[in-house]
Amino acid sequence: MTAESEARPRITTDAVRELLSDPKIFADLPPGLDDDAELALDSLGLVWFLHQLELRYGLEIEPADAFLAEFTSIRRIADYLAGVHGP
């Protein structure tokens, strides 16, 4: 484990839920929404979500990347981000 990975917080499902609850992404994200429930991010919401990831975690992801079609649930987003960002 590197010093850099030790300094970065893991992006958990709770962190993804918090980011998605931004009114610019999902105005009414139900607080009890299951982590595996289907989500549909529109293009503007997705761009804002990626912007927030960069601001909070220093993680730059291009919106044109093919994996973004897989952003269909809180858990799938968190799993992907753990793979590219986590230790």
Coordinates of C-alpha atoms in Angstrom, one line a residue, residues 5-83:
S5 CA -3.6 5.2 -1.3
E6 CA -3.5 5.5 2.5
A7 CA -4.4 9.2 2.2
R8 CA -7.4 8.6 -0.1
P9 CA -10.7 7.8 1.5
R10 CA -12.5 4.8 0.0
I11 CA -15.6 5.7 -2.0
T12 CA -18.3 3.6 -0.3
T13 CA -21.9 3.1 -1.2
D14 CA -22.8 5.8 1.4
A15 CA -20.4 8.2 -0.3
V16 CA -22.0 7.5 -3.7
R17 CA -25.5 7.9 -2.1
E18 CA -24.5 11.2 -0.7
L19 CA -23.1 12.4 -4.0
L20 CA -26.2 11.2 -5.9
S21 CA -28.6 13.0 -3.5
D22 CA -27.4 16.3 -4.8
P23 CA -30.4 18.1 -6.3
K24 CA -28.5 18.6 -9.5
I25 CA -28.2 14.8 -9.9
F26 CA -31.3 13.3 -8.3
A27 CA -33.7 15.9 -6.8
D28 CA -35.7 13.2 -4.8
L29 CA -33.3 10.3 -4.2
P30 CA -35.2 8.2 -1.6
P31 CA -33.1 7.9 1.6
G32 CA -34.0 4.2 1.9
L33 CA -33.2 3.3 -1.7
D34 CA -31.6 -0.1 -1.9
D35 CA -28.0 -0.1 -3.0
D36 CA -28.9 -2.5 -5.9
A37 CA -32.0 -0.6 -7.1
E38 CA -31.9 0.5 -10.7
L39 CA -30.9 4.1 -11.4
A40 CA -31.0 6.2 -14.5
L41 CA -28.6 9.1 -14.6
D42 CA -29.3 11.6 -17.2
S43 CA -26.3 13.2 -19.1
L44 CA -26.3 16.4 -17.1
G45 CA -26.6 14.5 -13.8
L46 CA -23.8 12.3 -14.8
V47 CA -21.5 15.2 -15.7
W48 CA -22.3 16.9 -12.3
F49 CA -21.7 13.6 -10.5
L50 CA -18.3 13.2 -12.2
H51 CA -17.4 16.8 -11.4
Q52 CA -18.2 16.2 -7.7
L53 CA -16.0 13.1 -7.7
E54 CA -13.2 15.2 -9.0
L55 CA -13.7 18.0 -6.4
R56 CA -14.1 15.7 -3.4
Y57 CA -11.8 12.8 -4.3
G58 CA -9.5 14.1 -7.0
L59 CA -10.8 11.4 -9.3
E60 CA -11.0 12.4 -13.0
I61 CA -13.3 10.3 -15.1
E62 CA -14.2 11.2 -18.7
P63 CA -18.0 11.1 -19.3
A64 CA -17.4 9.4 -22.7
D65 CA -15.9 6.3 -21.1
A66 CA -17.8 3.1 -22.0
F67 CA -18.2 2.0 -18.4
L68 CA -20.6 4.8 -17.6
A69 CA -23.4 2.8 -19.1
E70 CA -22.8 0.5 -16.1
F71 CA -23.6 3.2 -13.6
T72 CA -27.0 1.6 -13.0
S73 CA -27.1 1.3 -9.2
I74 CA -25.4 2.7 -6.1
R75 CA -23.5 -0.5 -5.6
R76 CA -22.3 -0.8 -9.2
I77 CA -21.0 2.8 -9.1
A78 CA -19.2 2.2 -5.8
D79 CA -17.7 -1.0 -7.0
Y80 CA -16.4 0.6 -10.2
L81 CA -15.0 3.6 -8.2
A82 CA -13.3 1.3 -5.7
G83 CA -11.6 -0.4 -8.6

